[in-house]
């Protein structure tokens, strides 16, 4: 495919992600940190984020299924998730985490469950988007082009 | 047949008489002999008999009489001469003794009679004493009754019980037919029958209080006898037949009554009285005695005291109930206020975050833009954007700070800064706008103004900028002049601020800034309103100038925090105005060139500081954020070691590490503890690595905790490249400054 066209696609796609608030400027920072010494920095960080988040979401689902829910544990997990998502700039996930934490403080089970669903939803959205973006990048590299900033 | 011993003839008829005489004489003699015997016997028995001599005489007299009669017995028949002689002797003796006795009795009998009289007198006396004893006993009993009554009355604090008990006990003690209590009504014009002894339900009889009999009773403190026909005493239908018993009335002072309005009784004292009426039974002839009246008076007094106690108790109970209600209401209000405060804090916390996010985007992207290839003009533009957005970020902080200003929880960030540079910055910022409006701006700094000062640079600049900005805003044409000088004590006292007594000292000086403009001016009545929040003057020029009206209010608070004063003078509309403020700044001591901060905060740091090879330690539990932080630091050239727990951190940290960055907002892991332990581990301050906290909260509590454990810096997550660079370069260069400046908050 045409490299230029791919590059334009990538740029537009990225812009849309920012526009729709899937990502914020923190992601830009991450891209900044990628250089010749560290060529795959972003991909590494994002993969780590995916692993971490999946683990945390499983833990959360388990913890919320218990008869007597340990809100402190739930809160700790959500805090972790919030930290990770803010570190890579996954803005929407982070926002839901904030709401989630409030429900945890209030010990509101329904709210927590609702938030869990929301977080899962947002996470899967952002995951899909990022994966699409990486695929585009790989396509560009394969076609011999360079990734536009 | 003359004297011969012939047989006595049979008793002839007059011999019967002789016989009877014979027997009588015998008995007389017997009696006469037994009388002295009896006398002797009884006298011997009695202890007191003063007249023994009389007794002897009398005895002799009796004996002799008896003897005479006895001897007489022998004379009925023929008797010899001896008998006759004896008889004669006896008679003679008897005569002598009788006469003597008779003579003696003349003296004795009056004596005996007077004894009798005395005896009678003594008996009377005894009877009288008995009577008096009876009286005393009655009085004593009465006294006991009073004590018992009093005890009964005083044993309860309930008004009704007191009065009822009084009536019952009085009725019992005095044996009354009826006992009634008349209380004054609310208006004080009538007496209403409130309690009676016998009648069960006294139904609202009232009597006007002005009756003469009532006045008579009220004017004396004693119990007064009144006529049974007067209205207060006519409680029962008269039975007609009998004379009604005596009636007594006494006043009962009512003390401390609060519900009565004293309206039209100027002539009487303000004391209110109740009337107690006591009636003796109507068919007895009993009378009121003095001691009974005394009893009644005493009881009336006791009742008054007991009633006043009851009234006081009622009052205090009512007050207590009121207080409890008020307490409940206050508690509710407090809880509501707390809820409101919490809601506001939550709102602020959220807004805090929401407002900063776009600012971060702007600042980050502009700083990134700076890193790219730009033409000089573009660079200048980007720098201005960055400066303005930094100021805006500060302003956002301060809008949120207004609430903290209200609480009084805002504190100044003191630091050494370049005073002249502040003014120059303000000028640079304001020049573009002023030149658009074709206003001439001049800055006049006095030569004795110190170059460096200690104070809150950010807020000072904000204040100056606000004041100058207002001057520019409200001036359509002409010029603006800014003058700054050190205020001397005479010029410090200003008639506009009489309560302001600044005292300069060796370590401080007062900076006075005057901003004069030739603009639309302010009318004198509007001047006081200028510093109130959200209030704006209504002149047409200002209508479209926007602004929230917070500016001057915030400035005033900052100036107050800096122990200064701000005010505005204007000669009137159209005559321009001058804004003047004075603030207290510190004089930095031992100014040593190498220790001074190299650059003011606002200008960007083109950071060519090389960090290559410097070792840092990053502690973060979260894998992703750890990796991001590492990436940042590696990009800057640091050599990074990563740990994920506090134990590991303490284990690994050494004097080779220049900085330790730790995430402190992880629940469960106490980053503060680690800081304390690092301080303990490295006793020599130059060996100790700098400790920087990474956190998502910039609230006061977090900052205080960081300060408390001795952290060197706080960075707000998420961190931009620039921020990290500038923070670390600042910290590493100014390592020696740690003793002089308080911990820098490099959050935004």
mmCIF file of N, CA, C and O in Angstrom, chain B residues 155-235:
data_model
loop_
_atom_site.group_PDB
_atom_site.id
_atom_site.type_symbol
_atom_site.label_atom_id
_atom_site.label_comp_id
_atom_site.label_asym_id
_atom_site.label_seq_id
_atom_site.Cartn_x
_atom_site.Cartn_y
_atom_site.Cartn_z
ATOM 1 N N UNK B 155 -41.108 18.047 101.007
ATOM 2 C CA UNK B 155 -40.567 16.798 100.473
ATOM 3 C C UNK B 155 -40.881 16.635 98.999
ATOM 4 O O UNK B 155 -40.447 15.691 98.376
ATOM 5 N N UNK B 156 -41.656 17.545 98.442
ATOM 6 C CA UNK B 156 -41.941 17.409 97.018
ATOM 7 C C UNK B 156 -41.681 18.731 96.327
ATOM 8 O O UNK B 156 -41.749 19.783 96.948
ATOM 9 N N UNK B 157 -41.367 18.655 95.085
ATOM 10 C CA UNK B 157 -41.129 19.877 94.338
ATOM 11 C C UNK B 157 -42.228 20.128 93.326
ATOM 12 O O UNK B 157 -42.118 20.980 92.486
ATOM 13 N N UNK B 158 -43.261 19.365 93.422
ATOM 14 C CA UNK B 158 -44.347 19.573 92.478
ATOM 15 C C UNK B 158 -45.365 20.495 93.122
ATOM 16 O O UNK B 158 -45.844 20.259 94.224
ATOM 17 N N UNK B 159 -45.678 21.552 92.412
ATOM 18 C CA UNK B 159 -46.512 22.608 92.969
ATOM 19 C C UNK B 159 -47.853 22.100 93.485
ATOM 20 O O UNK B 159 -48.283 22.418 94.585
ATOM 21 N N UNK B 160 -48.479 21.274 92.681
ATOM 22 C CA UNK B 160 -49.825 20.816 93.077
ATOM 23 C C UNK B 160 -49.768 19.967 94.321
ATOM 24 O O UNK B 160 -50.600 20.080 95.215
ATOM 25 N N UNK B 161 -48.760 19.094 94.361
ATOM 26 C CA UNK B 161 -48.634 18.234 95.533
ATOM 27 C C UNK B 161 -48.405 19.070 96.776
ATOM 28 O O UNK B 161 -48.988 18.807 97.827
ATOM 29 N N UNK B 162 -47.560 20.102 96.627
ATOM 30 C CA UNK B 162 -47.272 20.946 97.794
ATOM 31 C C UNK B 162 -48.571 21.531 98.331
ATOM 32 O O UNK B 162 -48.868 21.446 99.534
ATOM 33 N N UNK B 163 -49.351 22.105 97.407
ATOM 34 C CA UNK B 163 -50.543 22.798 97.888
ATOM 35 C C UNK B 163 -51.567 21.832 98.448
ATOM 36 O O UNK B 163 -52.161 22.083 99.501
ATOM 37 N N UNK B 164 -51.732 20.748 97.782
ATOM 38 C CA UNK B 164 -52.702 19.759 98.266
ATOM 39 C C UNK B 164 -52.295 19.245 99.628
ATOM 40 O O UNK B 164 -53.107 19.134 100.557
ATOM 41 N N UNK B 165 -51.024 18.920 99.753
ATOM 42 C CA UNK B 165 -50.545 18.396 101.033
ATOM 43 C C UNK B 165 -50.756 19.404 102.142
ATOM 44 O O UNK B 165 -51.158 19.037 103.260
ATOM 45 N N UNK B 166 -50.464 20.660 101.813
ATOM 46 C CA UNK B 166 -50.663 21.703 102.822
ATOM 47 C C UNK B 166 -52.080 21.682 103.338
ATOM 48 O O UNK B 166 -52.317 21.645 104.558
ATOM 49 N N UNK B 167 -52.992 21.706 102.401
ATOM 50 C CA UNK B 167 -54.385 21.776 102.823
ATOM 51 C C UNK B 167 -54.771 20.545 103.632
ATOM 52 O O UNK B 167 -55.426 20.653 104.682
ATOM 53 N N UNK B 168 -54.347 19.397 103.164
ATOM 54 C CA UNK B 168 -54.728 18.162 103.873
ATOM 55 C C UNK B 168 -54.165 18.153 105.287
ATOM 56 O O UNK B 168 -54.875 17.882 106.273
ATOM 57 N N UNK B 169 -52.886 18.492 105.381
ATOM 58 C CA UNK B 169 -52.265 18.415 106.704
ATOM 59 C C UNK B 169 -52.830 19.456 107.652
ATOM 60 O O UNK B 169 -53.047 19.181 108.837
ATOM 61 N N UNK B 170 -53.045 20.646 107.103
ATOM 62 C CA UNK B 170 -53.635 21.679 107.963
ATOM 63 C C UNK B 170 -55.008 21.240 108.445
ATOM 64 O O UNK B 170 -55.350 21.386 109.618
ATOM 65 N N UNK B 171 -55.772 20.708 107.504
ATOM 66 C CA UNK B 171 -57.102 20.252 107.873
ATOM 67 C C UNK B 171 -57.053 19.234 108.989
ATOM 68 O O UNK B 171 -57.837 19.270 109.947
ATOM 69 N N UNK B 172 -56.063 18.365 108.870
ATOM 70 C CA UNK B 172 -55.972 17.307 109.885
ATOM 71 C C UNK B 172 -55.506 17.843 111.214
ATOM 72 O O UNK B 172 -56.044 17.521 112.255
ATOM 73 N N UNK B 173 -54.481 18.651 111.151
ATOM 74 C CA UNK B 173 -53.913 19.153 112.406
ATOM 75 C C UNK B 173 -54.912 19.991 113.189
ATOM 76 O O UNK B 173 -55.037 19.868 114.400
ATOM 77 N N UNK B 174 -55.551 20.893 112.427
ATOM 78 C CA UNK B 174 -56.413 21.826 113.142
ATOM 79 C C UNK B 174 -57.857 21.369 113.176
ATOM 80 O O UNK B 174 -58.692 22.053 113.731
ATOM 81 N N UNK B 175 -58.146 20.275 112.561
ATOM 82 C CA UNK B 175 -59.529 19.794 112.565
ATOM 83 C C UNK B 175 -60.447 20.742 111.838
ATOM 84 O O UNK B 175 -61.467 21.162 112.372
ATOM 85 N N UNK B 176 -60.071 21.108 110.590
ATOM 86 C CA UNK B 176 -60.847 22.125 109.902
ATOM 87 C C UNK B 176 -61.983 21.493 109.136
ATOM 88 O O UNK B 176 -61.907 20.351 108.693
ATOM 89 N N UNK B 177 -62.988 22.335 108.936
ATOM 90 C CA UNK B 177 -64.078 21.855 108.108
ATOM 91 C C UNK B 177 -63.717 22.025 106.638
ATOM 92 O O UNK B 177 -63.992 21.191 105.810
ATOM 93 N N UNK B 178 -63.131 23.195 106.364
ATOM 94 C CA UNK B 178 -62.819 23.457 104.967
ATOM 95 C C UNK B 178 -61.577 24.332 104.927
ATOM 96 O O UNK B 178 -61.370 25.177 105.790
ATOM 97 N N UNK B 179 -60.789 24.082 103.911
ATOM 98 C CA UNK B 179 -59.565 24.855 103.758
ATOM 99 C C UNK B 179 -59.425 25.132 102.268
ATOM 100 O O UNK B 179 -59.568 24.214 101.458
ATOM 101 N N UNK B 180 -59.211 26.388 101.923
ATOM 102 C CA UNK B 180 -59.184 26.693 100.492
ATOM 103 C C UNK B 180 -58.036 27.627 100.171
ATOM 104 O O UNK B 180 -57.592 28.401 101.005
ATOM 105 N N UNK B 181 -57.609 27.534 98.918
ATOM 106 C CA UNK B 181 -56.518 28.392 98.472
ATOM 107 C C UNK B 181 -56.992 29.142 97.237
ATOM 108 O O UNK B 181 -57.439 28.544 96.263
ATOM 109 N N UNK B 182 -56.883 30.460 97.306
ATOM 110 C CA UNK B 182 -57.259 31.289 96.176
ATOM 111 C C UNK B 182 -55.989 31.845 95.552
ATOM 112 O O UNK B 182 -55.218 32.518 96.220
ATOM 113 N N UNK B 183 -55.819 31.593 94.230
ATOM 114 C CA UNK B 183 -54.610 32.080 93.553
ATOM 115 C C UNK B 183 -54.960 33.248 92.647
ATOM 116 O O UNK B 183 -56.047 33.265 92.062
ATOM 117 N N UNK B 184 -54.075 34.190 92.504
ATOM 118 C CA UNK B 184 -54.369 35.295 91.594
ATOM 119 C C UNK B 184 -54.352 34.793 90.146
ATOM 120 O O UNK B 184 -53.577 33.930 89.793
ATOM 121 N N UNK B 185 -55.256 35.356 89.356
ATOM 122 C CA UNK B 185 -55.314 34.947 87.953
ATOM 123 C C UNK B 185 -54.190 35.603 87.171
ATOM 124 O O UNK B 185 -53.441 36.400 87.697
ATOM 125 N N UNK B 186 -54.133 35.241 85.881
ATOM 126 C CA UNK B 186 -53.095 35.801 85.002
ATOM 127 C C UNK B 186 -53.115 37.310 84.994
ATOM 128 O O UNK B 186 -52.067 37.941 84.997
ATOM 129 N N UNK B 187 -54.316 37.858 84.949
ATOM 130 C CA UNK B 187 -54.378 39.312 84.853
ATOM 131 C C UNK B 187 -54.071 39.975 86.185
ATOM 132 O O UNK B 187 -53.787 41.155 86.251
ATOM 133 N N UNK B 188 -54.179 39.236 87.262
ATOM 134 C CA UNK B 188 -53.898 39.838 88.564
ATOM 135 C C UNK B 188 -55.057 40.624 89.121
ATOM 136 O O UNK B 188 -54.936 41.284 90.144
ATOM 137 N N UNK B 189 -56.195 40.556 88.462
ATOM 138 C CA UNK B 189 -57.327 41.345 88.940
ATOM 139 C C UNK B 189 -58.288 40.533 89.781
ATOM 140 O O UNK B 189 -59.165 41.074 90.438
ATOM 141 N N UNK B 190 -58.133 39.246 89.720
ATOM 142 C CA UNK B 190 -59.088 38.403 90.444
ATOM 143 C C UNK B 190 -58.342 37.305 91.166
ATOM 144 O O UNK B 190 -57.238 36.933 90.801
ATOM 145 N N UNK B 191 -59.072 36.771 92.167
ATOM 146 C CA UNK B 191 -58.541 35.587 92.820
ATOM 147 C C UNK B 191 -59.398 34.421 92.390
ATOM 148 O O UNK B 191 -60.629 34.506 92.391
ATOM 149 N N UNK B 192 -58.728 33.363 92.008
ATOM 150 C CA UNK B 192 -59.476 32.202 91.557
ATOM 151 C C UNK B 192 -59.293 31.073 92.544
ATOM 152 O O UNK B 192 -58.173 30.838 93.025
ATOM 153 N N UNK B 193 -60.408 30.377 92.816
ATOM 154 C CA UNK B 193 -60.331 29.263 93.751
ATOM 155 C C UNK B 193 -59.575 28.122 93.093
ATOM 156 O O UNK B 193 -60.004 27.578 92.096
ATOM 157 N N UNK B 194 -58.430 27.802 93.641
ATOM 158 C CA UNK B 194 -57.596 26.793 92.984
ATOM 159 C C UNK B 194 -57.616 25.453 93.686
ATOM 160 O O UNK B 194 -57.638 24.420 93.046
ATOM 161 N N UNK B 195 -57.576 25.470 94.984
ATOM 162 C CA UNK B 195 -57.521 24.181 95.682
ATOM 163 C C UNK B 195 -58.439 24.227 96.879
ATOM 164 O O UNK B 195 -58.484 25.222 97.590
ATOM 165 N N UNK B 196 -59.144 23.151 97.105
ATOM 166 C CA UNK B 196 -59.918 23.056 98.340
ATOM 167 C C UNK B 196 -59.669 21.691 98.938
ATOM 168 O O UNK B 196 -59.208 20.763 98.285
ATOM 169 N N UNK B 197 -60.044 21.611 100.196
ATOM 170 C CA UNK B 197 -59.801 20.368 100.905
ATOM 171 C C UNK B 197 -60.895 19.362 100.628
ATOM 172 O O UNK B 197 -60.645 18.232 100.235
ATOM 173 N N UNK B 198 -62.114 19.797 100.841
ATOM 174 C CA UNK B 198 -63.215 18.829 100.769
ATOM 175 C C UNK B 198 -63.828 18.746 99.390
ATOM 176 O O UNK B 198 -64.132 17.667 98.913
ATOM 177 N N UNK B 199 -64.002 19.879 98.765
ATOM 178 C CA UNK B 199 -64.640 19.837 97.453
ATOM 179 C C UNK B 199 -63.668 19.275 96.434
ATOM 180 O O UNK B 199 -62.520 19.678 96.373
ATOM 181 N N UNK B 200 -64.170 18.409 95.628
ATOM 182 C CA UNK B 200 -63.276 17.737 94.684
ATOM 183 C C UNK B 200 -62.837 18.627 93.548
ATOM 184 O O UNK B 200 -61.669 18.743 93.252
ATOM 185 N N UNK B 201 -63.771 19.231 92.862
ATOM 186 C CA UNK B 201 -63.392 20.042 91.697
ATOM 187 C C UNK B 201 -63.824 21.473 91.883
ATOM 188 O O UNK B 201 -64.958 21.804 91.591
ATOM 189 N N UNK B 202 -62.906 22.294 92.370
ATOM 190 C CA UNK B 202 -63.297 23.691 92.504
ATOM 191 C C UNK B 202 -63.452 24.297 91.123
ATOM 192 O O UNK B 202 -62.506 24.418 90.377
ATOM 193 N N UNK B 203 -64.659 24.632 90.789
ATOM 194 C CA UNK B 203 -64.896 25.102 89.429
ATOM 195 C C UNK B 203 -64.893 26.607 89.408
ATOM 196 O O UNK B 203 -65.840 27.233 89.821
ATOM 197 N N UNK B 204 -63.814 27.129 88.935
ATOM 198 C CA UNK B 204 -63.636 28.551 88.636
ATOM 199 C C UNK B 204 -64.417 29.596 89.376
ATOM 200 O O UNK B 204 -64.910 30.521 88.762
ATOM 201 N N UNK B 205 -64.532 29.487 90.691
ATOM 202 C CA UNK B 205 -65.081 30.655 91.376
ATOM 203 C C UNK B 205 -64.020 31.722 91.347
ATOM 204 O O UNK B 205 -62.862 31.452 91.591
ATOM 205 N N UNK B 206 -64.423 32.919 91.063
ATOM 206 C CA UNK B 206 -63.437 34.004 91.170
ATOM 207 C C UNK B 206 -64.028 35.123 91.982
ATOM 208 O O UNK B 206 -65.240 35.326 92.006
ATOM 209 N N UNK B 207 -63.152 35.811 92.625
ATOM 210 C CA UNK B 207 -63.567 37.012 93.349
ATOM 211 C C UNK B 207 -62.634 38.127 92.919
ATOM 212 O O UNK B 207 -61.452 37.886 92.717
ATOM 213 N N UNK B 208 -63.127 39.293 92.791
ATOM 214 C CA UNK B 208 -62.242 40.409 92.467
ATOM 215 C C UNK B 208 -61.297 40.652 93.626
ATOM 216 O O UNK B 208 -61.656 40.466 94.794
ATOM 217 N N UNK B 209 -60.110 41.084 93.252
ATOM 218 C CA UNK B 209 -59.057 41.145 94.262
ATOM 219 C C UNK B 209 -59.133 42.407 95.089
ATOM 220 O O UNK B 209 -58.434 42.567 96.080
ATOM 221 N N UNK B 210 -59.981 43.307 94.716
ATOM 222 C CA UNK B 210 -59.996 44.609 95.371
ATOM 223 C C UNK B 210 -60.871 44.686 96.607
ATOM 224 O O UNK B 210 -61.080 45.747 97.146
ATOM 225 N N UNK B 211 -61.439 43.554 97.039
ATOM 226 C CA UNK B 211 -62.344 43.614 98.198
ATOM 227 C C UNK B 211 -61.595 44.084 99.437
ATOM 228 O O UNK B 211 -60.428 43.717 99.637
ATOM 229 N N UNK B 212 -62.241 44.843 100.274
ATOM 230 C CA UNK B 212 -61.570 45.368 101.467
ATOM 231 C C UNK B 212 -61.071 44.270 102.390
ATOM 232 O O UNK B 212 -59.992 44.384 102.969
ATOM 233 N N UNK B 213 -61.844 43.210 102.495
ATOM 234 C CA UNK B 213 -61.411 42.148 103.416
ATOM 235 C C UNK B 213 -60.113 41.512 102.895
ATOM 236 O O UNK B 213 -59.191 41.227 103.650
ATOM 237 N N UNK B 214 -60.034 41.395 101.573
ATOM 238 C CA UNK B 214 -58.821 40.802 100.999
ATOM 239 C C UNK B 214 -57.635 41.741 101.187
ATOM 240 O O UNK B 214 -56.529 41.323 101.516
ATOM 241 N N UNK B 215 -57.899 43.011 100.953
ATOM 242 C CA UNK B 215 -56.820 43.987 101.166
ATOM 243 C C UNK B 215 -56.329 43.927 102.592
ATOM 244 O O UNK B 215 -55.123 44.007 102.863
ATOM 245 N N UNK B 216 -57.297 43.764 103.528
ATOM 246 C CA UNK B 216 -56.913 43.705 104.931
ATOM 247 C C UNK B 216 -55.989 42.514 105.179
ATOM 248 O O UNK B 216 -54.975 42.642 105.870
ATOM 249 N N UNK B 217 -56.369 41.400 104.611
ATOM 250 C CA UNK B 217 -55.537 40.200 104.817
ATOM 251 C C UNK B 217 -54.161 40.380 104.175
ATOM 252 O O UNK B 217 -53.135 40.038 104.760
ATOM 253 N N UNK B 218 -54.154 40.944 102.959
ATOM 254 C CA UNK B 218 -52.882 41.063 102.232
ATOM 255 C C UNK B 218 -51.949 42.065 102.870
ATOM 256 O O UNK B 218 -50.743 42.005 102.687
ATOM 257 N N UNK B 219 -52.521 43.018 103.580
ATOM 258 C CA UNK B 219 -51.628 44.049 104.089
ATOM 259 C C UNK B 219 -50.940 43.629 105.367
ATOM 260 O O UNK B 219 -50.050 44.315 105.846
ATOM 261 N N UNK B 220 -51.333 42.533 105.928
ATOM 262 C CA UNK B 220 -50.676 42.120 107.164
ATOM 263 C C UNK B 220 -50.087 40.735 106.978
ATOM 264 O O UNK B 220 -50.628 39.910 106.249
ATOM 265 N N UNK B 221 -48.993 40.491 107.648
ATOM 266 C CA UNK B 221 -48.376 39.185 107.476
ATOM 267 C C UNK B 221 -48.952 38.179 108.456
ATOM 268 O O UNK B 221 -48.545 37.039 108.499
ATOM 269 N N UNK B 222 -49.908 38.592 109.272
ATOM 270 C CA UNK B 222 -50.463 37.677 110.255
ATOM 271 C C UNK B 222 -51.758 37.074 109.740
ATOM 272 O O UNK B 222 -52.370 37.577 108.799
ATOM 273 N N UNK B 223 -52.164 36.012 110.406
ATOM 274 C CA UNK B 223 -53.460 35.407 110.069
ATOM 275 C C UNK B 223 -54.561 36.272 110.657
ATOM 276 O O UNK B 223 -54.489 36.700 111.804
ATOM 277 N N UNK B 224 -55.527 36.528 109.826
ATOM 278 C CA UNK B 224 -56.572 37.481 110.233
ATOM 279 C C UNK B 224 -57.907 36.765 110.271
ATOM 280 O O UNK B 224 -58.253 36.025 109.355
ATOM 281 N N UNK B 225 -58.669 37.056 111.324
ATOM 282 C CA UNK B 225 -60.012 36.446 111.383
ATOM 283 C C UNK B 225 -60.934 37.234 110.490
ATOM 284 O O UNK B 225 -60.961 38.464 110.561
ATOM 285 N N UNK B 226 -61.634 36.517 109.667
ATOM 286 C CA UNK B 226 -62.568 37.221 108.794
ATOM 287 C C UNK B 226 -63.959 36.673 109.000
ATOM 288 O O UNK B 226 -64.150 35.622 109.598
ATOM 289 N N UNK B 227 -64.900 37.409 108.477
ATOM 290 C CA UNK B 227 -66.294 37.001 108.669
ATOM 291 C C UNK B 227 -66.625 35.825 107.766
ATOM 292 O O UNK B 227 -66.198 35.791 106.619
ATOM 293 N N UNK B 228 -67.386 34.885 108.256
ATOM 294 C CA UNK B 228 -67.746 33.726 107.428
ATOM 295 C C UNK B 228 -68.663 34.091 106.267
ATOM 296 O O UNK B 228 -68.909 33.275 105.400
ATOM 297 N N UNK B 229 -69.130 35.306 106.252
ATOM 298 C CA UNK B 229 -70.045 35.669 105.178
ATOM 299 C C UNK B 229 -69.366 36.309 103.987
ATOM 300 O O UNK B 229 -70.009 36.587 102.999
ATOM 301 N N UNK B 230 -68.099 36.573 104.121
ATOM 302 C CA UNK B 230 -67.470 37.249 102.992
ATOM 303 C C UNK B 230 -67.271 36.268 101.836
ATOM 304 O O UNK B 230 -67.227 35.062 102.060
ATOM 305 N N UNK B 231 -67.160 36.767 100.637
ATOM 306 C CA UNK B 231 -67.198 35.891 99.451
ATOM 307 C C UNK B 231 -66.141 34.789 99.462
ATOM 308 O O UNK B 231 -66.393 33.697 98.976
ATOM 309 N N UNK B 232 -64.980 35.093 100.022
ATOM 310 C CA UNK B 232 -63.946 34.049 99.958
ATOM 311 C C UNK B 232 -64.251 32.891 100.886
ATOM 312 O O UNK B 232 -63.725 31.800 100.733
ATOM 313 N N UNK B 233 -65.082 33.158 101.871
ATOM 314 C CA UNK B 233 -65.327 32.108 102.852
ATOM 315 C C UNK B 233 -66.593 31.336 102.549
ATOM 316 O O UNK B 233 -66.867 30.316 103.158
ATOM 317 N N UNK B 234 -67.366 31.857 101.608
ATOM 318 C CA UNK B 234 -68.653 31.213 101.360
ATOM 319 C C UNK B 234 -68.498 30.144 100.308
ATOM 320 O O UNK B 234 -68.877 30.309 99.159
ATOM 321 N N UNK B 235 -67.902 29.071 100.702
ATOM 322 C CA UNK B 235 -67.591 28.060 99.714
ATOM 323 C C UNK B 235 -68.670 27.004 99.622
ATOM 324 O O UNK B 235 -68.849 26.382 98.592
#
